[in-house]
mmCIF file with all atom_site columns, C-alpha atoms in Angstrom:
data_model
loop_
_atom_site.group_PDB
_atom_site.id
_atom_site.type_symbol
_atom_site.label_atom_id
_atom_site.label_alt_id
_atom_site.label_comp_id
_atom_site.label_asym_id
_atom_site.label_entity_id
_atom_site.label_seq_id
_atom_site.pdbx_PDB_ins_code
_atom_site.Cartn_x
_atom_site.Cartn_y
_atom_site.Cartn_z
_atom_site.occupancy
_atom_site.B_iso_or_equiv
_atom_site.pdbx_formal_charge
_atom_site.auth_seq_id
_atom_site.auth_comp_id
_atom_site.auth_asym_id
_atom_site.auth_atom_id
_atom_site.pdbx_PDB_model_num
ATOM 1   C CA . MET A 1 1   ? 28.846 9.673   49.182 1.00 89.00 ? 1   MET A CA 1
ATOM 2   C CA . LYS A 1 2   ? 26.532 12.673  49.451 1.00 93.00 ? 2   LYS A CA 1
ATOM 3   C CA . ASN A 1 3   ? 23.991 12.959  52.258 1.00 95.00 ? 3   ASN A CA 1
ATOM 4   C CA . ARG A 1 4   ? 21.219 15.196  53.588 1.00 95.00 ? 4   ARG A CA 1
ATOM 5   C CA . LEU A 1 5   ? 21.982 14.630  57.230 1.00 96.00 ? 5   LEU A CA 1
ATOM 6   C CA . LYS A 1 6   ? 22.646 18.260  58.071 1.00 95.00 ? 6   LYS A CA 1
ATOM 7   C CA . VAL A 1 7   ? 19.356 19.373  56.463 1.00 96.00 ? 7   VAL A CA 1
ATOM 8   C CA . LEU A 1 8   ? 17.361 16.649  58.211 1.00 96.00 ? 8   LEU A CA 1
ATOM 9   C CA . ARG A 1 9   ? 18.991 17.427  61.533 1.00 96.00 ? 9   ARG A CA 1
ATOM 10  C CA . ALA A 1 10  ? 18.167 21.128  61.102 1.00 96.00 ? 10  ALA A CA 1
ATOM 11  C CA . GLU A 1 11  ? 14.541 20.255  60.293 1.00 95.00 ? 11  GLU A CA 1
ATOM 12  C CA . HIS A 1 12  ? 14.312 18.471  63.633 1.00 95.00 ? 12  HIS A CA 1
ATOM 13  C CA . ASP A 1 13  ? 16.141 21.314  65.369 1.00 96.00 ? 13  ASP A CA 1
ATOM 14  C CA . TRP A 1 14  ? 18.715 18.921  66.775 1.00 97.00 ? 14  TRP A CA 1
ATOM 15  C CA . SER A 1 15  ? 22.327 19.772  67.512 1.00 96.00 ? 15  SER A CA 1
ATOM 16  C CA . GLN A 1 16  ? 25.084 17.435  66.387 1.00 96.00 ? 16  GLN A CA 1
ATOM 17  C CA . ALA A 1 17  ? 25.391 16.320  70.002 1.00 96.00 ? 17  ALA A CA 1
ATOM 18  C CA . ASP A 1 18  ? 21.624 15.536  70.154 1.00 96.00 ? 18  ASP A CA 1
ATOM 19  C CA . LEU A 1 19  ? 21.861 13.430  67.008 1.00 97.00 ? 19  LEU A CA 1
ATOM 20  C CA . ALA A 1 20  ? 25.023 11.722  68.249 1.00 97.00 ? 20  ALA A CA 1
ATOM 21  C CA . ASP A 1 21  ? 23.207 10.768  71.482 1.00 96.00 ? 21  ASP A CA 1
ATOM 22  C CA . LYS A 1 22  ? 20.263 9.326   69.553 1.00 97.00 ? 22  LYS A CA 1
ATOM 23  C CA . LEU A 1 23  ? 22.582 7.311   67.307 1.00 97.00 ? 23  LEU A CA 1
ATOM 24  C CA . ASN A 1 24  ? 24.899 6.299   70.147 1.00 95.00 ? 24  ASN A CA 1
ATOM 25  C CA . VAL A 1 25  ? 27.959 7.658   68.365 1.00 96.00 ? 25  VAL A CA 1
ATOM 26  C CA . SER A 1 26  ? 30.267 10.577  69.076 1.00 95.00 ? 26  SER A CA 1
ATOM 27  C CA . ARG A 1 27  ? 29.615 14.139  67.922 1.00 96.00 ? 27  ARG A CA 1
ATOM 28  C CA . GLN A 1 28  ? 32.781 13.944  65.818 1.00 95.00 ? 28  GLN A CA 1
ATOM 29  C CA . THR A 1 29  ? 31.284 11.012  63.931 1.00 96.00 ? 29  THR A CA 1
ATOM 30  C CA . VAL A 1 30  ? 28.105 12.964  63.164 1.00 97.00 ? 30  VAL A CA 1
ATOM 31  C CA . ASN A 1 31  ? 30.229 15.891  62.017 1.00 96.00 ? 31  ASN A CA 1
ATOM 32  C CA . ALA A 1 32  ? 32.421 13.674  59.806 1.00 96.00 ? 32  ALA A CA 1
ATOM 33  C CA . ILE A 1 33  ? 29.299 12.172  58.163 1.00 97.00 ? 33  ILE A CA 1
ATOM 34  C CA . GLU A 1 34  ? 27.698 15.590  57.648 1.00 96.00 ? 34  GLU A CA 1
ATOM 35  C CA . THR A 1 35  ? 30.827 17.012  56.081 1.00 95.00 ? 35  THR A CA 1
ATOM 36  C CA . GLU A 1 36  ? 31.022 13.888  53.901 1.00 94.00 ? 36  GLU A CA 1
ATOM 37  C CA . LYS A 1 37  ? 34.452 12.975  55.138 1.00 95.00 ? 37  LYS A CA 1
ATOM 38  C CA . TYR A 1 38  ? 33.235 9.657   56.450 1.00 95.00 ? 38  TYR A CA 1
ATOM 39  C CA . ASP A 1 39  ? 30.677 7.244   54.988 1.00 95.00 ? 39  ASP A CA 1
ATOM 40  C CA . PRO A 1 40  ? 28.793 5.422   57.752 1.00 96.00 ? 40  PRO A CA 1
ATOM 41  C CA . SER A 1 41  ? 28.566 1.646   57.897 1.00 96.00 ? 41  SER A CA 1
ATOM 42  C CA . LEU A 1 42  ? 25.380 0.044   56.617 1.00 96.00 ? 42  LEU A CA 1
ATOM 43  C CA . PRO A 1 43  ? 24.037 -0.623  60.160 1.00 96.00 ? 43  PRO A CA 1
ATOM 44  C CA . LEU A 1 44  ? 24.594 3.032   61.101 1.00 97.00 ? 44  LEU A CA 1
ATOM 45  C CA . ALA A 1 45  ? 23.043 4.219   57.835 1.00 97.00 ? 45  ALA A CA 1
ATOM 46  C CA . PHE A 1 46  ? 19.953 2.098   58.611 1.00 97.00 ? 46  PHE A CA 1
ATOM 47  C CA . LYS A 1 47  ? 19.850 3.533   62.127 1.00 97.00 ? 47  LYS A CA 1
ATOM 48  C CA . ILE A 1 48  ? 19.965 7.070   60.693 1.00 97.00 ? 48  ILE A CA 1
ATOM 49  C CA . ALA A 1 49  ? 17.228 6.226   58.197 1.00 97.00 ? 49  ALA A CA 1
ATOM 50  C CA . ASP A 1 50  ? 15.069 4.729   60.976 1.00 97.00 ? 50  ASP A CA 1
ATOM 51  C CA . LEU A 1 51  ? 15.555 7.784   63.155 1.00 97.00 ? 51  LEU A CA 1
ATOM 52  C CA . PHE A 1 52  ? 14.419 10.161  60.414 1.00 96.00 ? 52  PHE A CA 1
ATOM 53  C CA . GLU A 1 53  ? 11.747 7.697   59.194 1.00 96.00 ? 53  GLU A CA 1
ATOM 54  C CA . LYS A 1 54  ? 13.116 7.729   55.681 1.00 96.00 ? 54  LYS A CA 1
ATOM 55  C CA . ARG A 1 55  ? 14.659 5.227   53.317 1.00 95.00 ? 55  ARG A CA 1
ATOM 56  C CA . ILE A 1 56  ? 18.445 5.130   53.116 1.00 95.00 ? 56  ILE A CA 1
ATOM 57  C CA . GLU A 1 57  ? 18.451 6.378   49.520 1.00 94.00 ? 57  GLU A CA 1
ATOM 58  C CA . GLU A 1 58  ? 16.447 9.441   50.589 1.00 94.00 ? 58  GLU A CA 1
ATOM 59  C CA . ILE A 1 59  ? 19.322 10.429  52.862 1.00 96.00 ? 59  ILE A CA 1
ATOM 60  C CA . PHE A 1 60  ? 22.397 9.048   51.129 1.00 95.00 ? 60  PHE A CA 1
ATOM 61  C CA . SER A 1 61  ? 23.180 9.155   47.442 1.00 94.00 ? 61  SER A CA 1
ATOM 62  C CA . PRO A 1 62  ? 26.247 8.127   45.460 1.00 90.00 ? 62  PRO A CA 1
ATOM 63  C CA . GLU A 1 63  ? 28.566 10.910  44.399 1.00 75.00 ? 63  GLU A CA 1
ATOM 64  C CA . LYS A 1 64  ? 28.262 11.625  40.676 1.00 62.00 ? 64  LYS A CA 1
ATOM 65  C CA . MET B 2 1   ? 38.650 -11.693 81.486 1.00 52.00 ? 1   MET B CA 1
ATOM 66  C CA . ASN B 2 2   ? 36.859 -9.616  78.826 1.00 54.00 ? 2   ASN B CA 1
ATOM 67  C CA . ALA B 2 3   ? 33.969 -8.862  81.177 1.00 52.00 ? 3   ALA B CA 1
ATOM 68  C CA . ILE B 2 4   ? 36.376 -7.756  83.893 1.00 53.00 ? 4   ILE B CA 1
ATOM 69  C CA . LEU B 2 5   ? 38.294 -5.547  81.485 1.00 52.00 ? 5   LEU B CA 1
ATOM 70  C CA . GLN B 2 6   ? 35.069 -4.019  80.164 1.00 53.00 ? 6   GLN B CA 1
ATOM 71  C CA . LYS B 2 7   ? 33.907 -3.198  83.696 1.00 54.00 ? 7   LYS B CA 1
ATOM 72  C CA . LEU B 2 8   ? 37.273 -1.687  84.513 1.00 55.00 ? 8   LEU B CA 1
ATOM 73  C CA . SER B 2 9   ? 37.734 0.114   81.223 1.00 51.00 ? 9   SER B CA 1
ATOM 74  C CA . GLY B 2 10  ? 37.384 3.838   81.118 1.00 65.00 ? 10  GLY B CA 1
ATOM 75  C CA . GLY B 2 11  ? 39.743 6.698   81.525 1.00 77.00 ? 11  GLY B CA 1
ATOM 76  C CA . THR B 2 12  ? 40.296 6.286   85.264 1.00 87.00 ? 12  THR B CA 1
ATOM 77  C CA . ALA B 2 13  ? 41.244 2.604   85.230 1.00 87.00 ? 13  ALA B CA 1
ATOM 78  C CA . THR B 2 14  ? 43.517 3.131   82.224 1.00 86.00 ? 14  THR B CA 1
ATOM 79  C CA . LEU B 2 15  ? 45.186 6.076   83.936 1.00 89.00 ? 15  LEU B CA 1
ATOM 80  C CA . ILE B 2 16  ? 45.639 4.105   87.178 1.00 91.00 ? 16  ILE B CA 1
ATOM 81  C CA . SER B 2 17  ? 47.240 1.207   85.296 1.00 91.00 ? 17  SER B CA 1
ATOM 82  C CA . ALA B 2 18  ? 49.558 3.625   83.445 1.00 90.00 ? 18  ALA B CA 1
ATOM 83  C CA . ILE B 2 19  ? 50.605 5.266   86.733 1.00 93.00 ? 19  ILE B CA 1
ATOM 84  C CA . ALA B 2 20  ? 51.100 1.823   88.319 1.00 94.00 ? 20  ALA B CA 1
ATOM 85  C CA . TRP B 2 21  ? 53.301 0.846   85.384 1.00 92.00 ? 21  TRP B CA 1
ATOM 86  C CA . VAL B 2 22  ? 55.488 3.963   85.740 1.00 93.00 ? 22  VAL B CA 1
ATOM 87  C CA . LEU B 2 23  ? 55.819 3.496   89.526 1.00 95.00 ? 23  LEU B CA 1
ATOM 88  C CA . ILE B 2 24  ? 56.618 -0.211  89.243 1.00 96.00 ? 24  ILE B CA 1
ATOM 89  C CA . TYR B 2 25  ? 59.102 0.492   86.454 1.00 93.00 ? 25  TYR B CA 1
ATOM 90  C CA . LEU B 2 26  ? 60.878 3.105   88.621 1.00 94.00 ? 26  LEU B CA 1
ATOM 91  C CA . LEU B 2 27  ? 60.843 0.720   91.595 1.00 95.00 ? 27  LEU B CA 1
ATOM 92  C CA . ALA B 2 28  ? 62.244 -2.094  89.452 1.00 94.00 ? 28  ALA B CA 1
ATOM 93  C CA . ARG B 2 29  ? 65.005 0.163   88.118 1.00 92.00 ? 29  ARG B CA 1
ATOM 94  C CA . TRP B 2 30  ? 65.875 1.257   91.660 1.00 94.00 ? 30  TRP B CA 1
ATOM 95  C CA . LEU B 2 31  ? 65.935 -2.325  92.941 1.00 94.00 ? 31  LEU B CA 1
ATOM 96  C CA . LEU B 2 32  ? 68.125 -3.443  90.030 1.00 93.00 ? 32  LEU B CA 1
ATOM 97  C CA . ASP B 2 33  ? 70.549 -0.571  90.586 1.00 91.00 ? 33  ASP B CA 1
ATOM 98  C CA . ASN B 2 34  ? 70.652 -0.639  94.383 1.00 90.00 ? 34  ASN B CA 1
ATOM 99  C CA . GLY B 2 35  ? 69.303 -3.960  95.640 1.00 81.00 ? 35  GLY B CA 1
ATOM 100 C CA . GLN B 2 36  ? 71.450 -6.989  96.505 1.00 88.00 ? 36  GLN B CA 1
ATOM 101 C CA . LEU B 2 37  ? 69.432 -9.513  94.517 1.00 89.00 ? 37  LEU B CA 1
ATOM 102 C CA . SER B 2 38  ? 70.158 -12.980 93.201 1.00 91.00 ? 38  SER B CA 1
ATOM 103 C CA . GLU B 2 39  ? 70.173 -13.507 89.421 1.00 92.00 ? 39  GLU B CA 1
ATOM 104 C CA . GLY B 2 40  ? 66.719 -15.146 89.553 1.00 93.00 ? 40  GLY B CA 1
ATOM 105 C CA . MET B 2 41  ? 65.270 -12.296 91.604 1.00 94.00 ? 41  MET B CA 1
ATOM 106 C CA . ARG B 2 42  ? 66.818 -9.742  89.226 1.00 94.00 ? 42  ARG B CA 1
ATOM 107 C CA . ILE B 2 43  ? 64.972 -11.369 86.305 1.00 95.00 ? 43  ILE B CA 1
ATOM 108 C CA . ILE B 2 44  ? 61.680 -11.335 88.248 1.00 95.00 ? 44  ILE B CA 1
ATOM 109 C CA . VAL B 2 45  ? 62.165 -7.691  89.272 1.00 95.00 ? 45  VAL B CA 1
ATOM 110 C CA . ALA B 2 46  ? 63.146 -6.684  85.708 1.00 94.00 ? 46  ALA B CA 1
ATOM 111 C CA . LEU B 2 47  ? 59.921 -8.238  84.383 1.00 95.00 ? 47  LEU B CA 1
ATOM 112 C CA . MET B 2 48  ? 57.649 -6.727  87.073 1.00 95.00 ? 48  MET B CA 1
ATOM 113 C CA . PRO B 2 49  ? 56.532 -3.730  84.928 1.00 94.00 ? 49  PRO B CA 1
ATOM 114 C CA . ILE B 2 50  ? 55.171 -6.159  82.331 1.00 95.00 ? 50  ILE B CA 1
ATOM 115 C CA . VAL B 2 51  ? 52.115 -6.907  84.525 1.00 94.00 ? 51  VAL B CA 1
ATOM 116 C CA . PRO B 2 52  ? 50.679 -3.366  84.876 1.00 94.00 ? 52  PRO B CA 1
ATOM 117 C CA . PHE B 2 53  ? 51.613 -2.624  81.263 1.00 93.00 ? 53  PHE B CA 1
ATOM 118 C CA . ALA B 2 54  ? 49.720 -5.699  80.022 1.00 94.00 ? 54  ALA B CA 1
ATOM 119 C CA . ILE B 2 55  ? 46.714 -4.543  82.081 1.00 94.00 ? 55  ILE B CA 1
ATOM 120 C CA . PHE B 2 56  ? 47.083 -1.049  80.593 1.00 92.00 ? 56  PHE B CA 1
ATOM 121 C CA . LEU B 2 57  ? 47.107 -2.492  77.051 1.00 92.00 ? 57  LEU B CA 1
ATOM 122 C CA . GLY B 2 58  ? 44.080 -4.699  77.849 1.00 94.00 ? 58  GLY B CA 1
ATOM 123 C CA . LEU B 2 59  ? 42.161 -1.661  79.116 1.00 93.00 ? 59  LEU B CA 1
ATOM 124 C CA . MET B 2 60  ? 43.168 0.335   76.035 1.00 90.00 ? 60  MET B CA 1
ATOM 125 C CA . LEU B 2 61  ? 41.879 -2.449  73.775 1.00 91.00 ? 61  LEU B CA 1
ATOM 126 C CA . ALA B 2 62  ? 38.640 -2.724  75.773 1.00 92.00 ? 62  ALA B CA 1
ATOM 127 C CA . GLY B 2 63  ? 38.279 1.045   75.449 1.00 91.00 ? 63  GLY B CA 1
ATOM 128 C CA . ILE B 2 64  ? 38.760 0.888   71.681 1.00 91.00 ? 64  ILE B CA 1
ATOM 129 C CA . ARG B 2 65  ? 36.135 -1.870  71.412 1.00 91.00 ? 65  ARG B CA 1
ATOM 130 C CA . GLN B 2 66  ? 33.635 0.439   73.123 1.00 91.00 ? 66  GLN B CA 1
ATOM 131 C CA . MET B 2 67  ? 34.288 3.303   70.713 1.00 94.00 ? 67  MET B CA 1
ATOM 132 C CA . ASP B 2 68  ? 32.005 4.103   67.809 1.00 95.00 ? 68  ASP B CA 1
ATOM 133 C CA . GLU B 2 69  ? 32.811 2.994   64.274 1.00 96.00 ? 69  GLU B CA 1
ATOM 134 C CA . LEU B 2 70  ? 34.655 6.149   63.187 1.00 96.00 ? 70  LEU B CA 1
ATOM 135 C CA . HIS B 2 71  ? 36.930 6.117   66.236 1.00 96.00 ? 71  HIS B CA 1
ATOM 136 C CA . ARG B 2 72  ? 37.703 2.413   65.712 1.00 96.00 ? 72  ARG B CA 1
ATOM 137 C CA . LYS B 2 73  ? 38.506 3.152   62.073 1.00 96.00 ? 73  LYS B CA 1
ATOM 138 C CA . VAL B 2 74  ? 40.802 6.001   63.094 1.00 96.00 ? 74  VAL B CA 1
ATOM 139 C CA . HIS B 2 75  ? 42.699 3.701   65.495 1.00 95.00 ? 75  HIS B CA 1
ATOM 140 C CA . LEU B 2 76  ? 42.968 1.020   62.812 1.00 96.00 ? 76  LEU B CA 1
ATOM 141 C CA . GLU B 2 77  ? 44.302 3.504   60.255 1.00 96.00 ? 77  GLU B CA 1
ATOM 142 C CA . ALA B 2 78  ? 46.722 4.882   62.857 1.00 96.00 ? 78  ALA B CA 1
ATOM 143 C CA . LEU B 2 79  ? 48.017 1.355   63.332 1.00 96.00 ? 79  LEU B CA 1
ATOM 144 C CA . ALA B 2 80  ? 48.286 0.945   59.558 1.00 97.00 ? 80  ALA B CA 1
ATOM 145 C CA . ILE B 2 81  ? 50.537 4.020   59.535 1.00 97.00 ? 81  ILE B CA 1
ATOM 146 C CA . ALA B 2 82  ? 52.503 3.204   62.697 1.00 96.00 ? 82  ALA B CA 1
ATOM 147 C CA . PHE B 2 83  ? 53.318 -0.409  61.838 1.00 96.00 ? 83  PHE B CA 1
ATOM 148 C CA . PRO B 2 84  ? 55.206 0.227   58.565 1.00 97.00 ? 84  PRO B CA 1
ATOM 149 C CA . LEU B 2 85  ? 56.931 3.229   60.185 1.00 96.00 ? 85  LEU B CA 1
ATOM 150 C CA . ALA B 2 86  ? 58.043 0.958   63.032 1.00 95.00 ? 86  ALA B CA 1
ATOM 151 C CA . MET B 2 87  ? 59.360 -1.566  60.477 1.00 96.00 ? 87  MET B CA 1
ATOM 152 C CA . LEU B 2 88  ? 61.183 1.253   58.733 1.00 96.00 ? 88  LEU B CA 1
ATOM 153 C CA . LEU B 2 89  ? 62.747 2.398   62.001 1.00 94.00 ? 89  LEU B CA 1
ATOM 154 C CA . LEU B 2 90  ? 63.889 -1.123  62.929 1.00 94.00 ? 90  LEU B CA 1
ATOM 155 C CA . MET B 2 91  ? 65.259 -1.711  59.444 1.00 95.00 ? 91  MET B CA 1
ATOM 156 C CA . LEU B 2 92  ? 67.084 1.623   59.575 1.00 94.00 ? 92  LEU B CA 1
ATOM 157 C CA . LEU B 2 93  ? 68.681 0.755   62.923 1.00 92.00 ? 93  LEU B CA 1
ATOM 158 C CA . GLY B 2 94  ? 69.499 -2.761  61.718 1.00 92.00 ? 94  GLY B CA 1
ATOM 159 C CA . LEU B 2 95  ? 71.216 -1.447  58.596 1.00 94.00 ? 95  LEU B CA 1
ATOM 160 C CA . LEU B 2 96  ? 73.047 1.275   60.488 1.00 92.00 ? 96  LEU B CA 1
ATOM 161 C CA . GLU B 2 97  ? 74.234 -1.365  62.936 1.00 90.00 ? 97  GLU B CA 1
ATOM 162 C CA . LEU B 2 98  ? 76.124 -3.004  60.051 1.00 92.00 ? 98  LEU B CA 1
ATOM 163 C CA . VAL B 2 99  ? 78.444 -0.018  59.826 1.00 93.00 ? 99  VAL B CA 1
ATOM 164 C CA . ILE B 2 100 ? 78.115 1.941   63.093 1.00 91.00 ? 100 ILE B CA 1
ATOM 165 C CA . PRO B 2 101 ? 78.307 0.247   66.488 1.00 87.00 ? 101 PRO B CA 1
ATOM 166 C CA . LEU B 2 102 ? 75.088 1.427   68.174 1.00 84.00 ? 102 LEU B CA 1
ATOM 167 C CA . SER B 2 103 ? 75.535 1.737   71.907 1.00 86.00 ? 103 SER B CA 1
ATOM 168 C CA . PRO B 2 104 ? 73.071 -0.412  73.892 1.00 81.00 ? 104 PRO B CA 1
ATOM 169 C CA . GLU B 2 105 ? 73.001 2.474   76.374 1.00 82.00 ? 105 GLU B CA 1
ATOM 170 C CA . ASP B 2 106 ? 71.191 4.498   73.680 1.00 84.00 ? 106 ASP B CA 1
ATOM 171 C CA . TRP B 2 107 ? 69.655 1.960   71.323 1.00 85.00 ? 107 TRP B CA 1
ATOM 172 C CA . SER B 2 108 ? 68.643 -1.089  73.336 1.00 86.00 ? 108 SER B CA 1
ATOM 173 C CA . TYR B 2 109 ? 65.125 -2.578  73.023 1.00 86.00 ? 109 TYR B CA 1
ATOM 174 C CA . ARG B 2 110 ? 63.997 -0.518  75.998 1.00 83.00 ? 110 ARG B CA 1
ATOM 175 C CA . HIS B 2 111 ? 64.968 2.662   74.161 1.00 87.00 ? 111 HIS B CA 1
ATOM 176 C CA . VAL B 2 112 ? 63.646 1.708   70.742 1.00 89.00 ? 112 VAL B CA 1
ATOM 177 C CA . TRP B 2 113 ? 60.205 0.542   71.955 1.00 88.00 ? 113 TRP B CA 1
ATOM 178 C CA . GLN B 2 114 ? 59.452 4.079   73.127 1.00 89.00 ? 114 GLN B CA 1
ATOM 179 C CA . PHE B 2 115 ? 59.266 5.100   69.474 1.00 93.00 ? 115 PHE B CA 1
ATOM 180 C CA . LEU B 2 116 ? 56.383 2.681   68.873 1.00 93.00 ? 116 LEU B CA 1
ATOM 181 C CA . PRO B 2 117 ? 53.693 4.545   70.877 1.00 92.00 ? 117 PRO B CA 1
ATOM 182 C CA . LEU B 2 118 ? 55.104 7.767   69.447 1.00 95.00 ? 118 LEU B CA 1
ATOM 183 C CA . LEU B 2 119 ? 54.554 6.469   65.903 1.00 96.00 ? 119 LEU B CA 1
ATOM 184 C CA . TYR B 2 120 ? 51.068 5.311   66.902 1.00 95.00 ? 120 TYR B CA 1
ATOM 185 C CA . PHE B 2 121 ? 50.169 8.782   68.197 1.00 95.00 ? 121 PHE B CA 1
ATOM 186 C CA . LEU B 2 122 ? 51.639 10.263  65.033 1.00 96.00 ? 122 LEU B CA 1
ATOM 187 C CA . GLY B 2 123 ? 49.353 7.948   63.040 1.00 96.00 ? 123 GLY B CA 1
ATOM 188 C CA . LEU B 2 124 ? 46.374 8.965   65.202 1.00 95.00 ? 124 LEU B CA 1
ATOM 189 C CA . ALA B 2 125 ? 47.047 12.672  64.703 1.00 95.00 ? 125 ALA B CA 1
ATOM 190 C CA . PHE B 2 126 ? 47.504 12.226  60.954 1.00 95.00 ? 126 PHE B CA 1
ATOM 191 C CA . THR B 2 127 ? 44.346 10.101  60.592 1.00 95.00 ? 127 THR B CA 1
ATOM 192 C CA . TRP B 2 128 ? 42.158 12.396  62.714 1.00 93.00 ? 128 TRP B CA 1
ATOM 193 C CA . ARG B 2 129 ? 43.003 15.325  60.469 1.00 93.00 ? 129 ARG B CA 1
ATOM 194 C CA . ARG B 2 130 ? 41.380 13.490  57.564 1.00 91.00 ? 130 ARG B CA 1
ATOM 195 C CA . TYR B 2 131 ? 38.030 13.190  59.334 1.00 91.00 ? 131 TYR B CA 1
ATOM 196 C CA . GLN B 2 132 ? 37.790 16.632  60.920 1.00 86.00 ? 132 GLN B CA 1
#
């Protein structure tokens, strides 16, 4: 799954550690999502969408 | 029990329980080798290390429950690698035992179980590489 997490994080000027704190996950998890090595669970995807005030499909998109 | 384990969980408590297990294991081995104990007492002493080790495992599990979803997934995948490897190892030893007498001084349960955490850590290392 593709995502825009890195771009959105940069727009907010947050480090991976900042974002990890806000999402209550580890920095490694944020990194794995950003590098598209790990697809987050639906609850975490909703949490990310809430944090950036966007819809899930604006952040995550299926790989084509 | 869960609440107690959750309060106690964390690196320090896990480390203390691991150290307690090693010390009690060494004490038990010393008592079995040097103590003048009845058969019943020898069984009790031999099983003494089970208690701190069970606490250690409980703390490890409580620790895993507190991890985030990726870390839990990594531990689960590590287990999925370690379990079949452990089966393979036991099958290998079982088959070898048909033709080669394996000395209990080298291949008893207490020797073979040490491979299990090793396989688990191998699984952890292999799985982590996929997500880094």
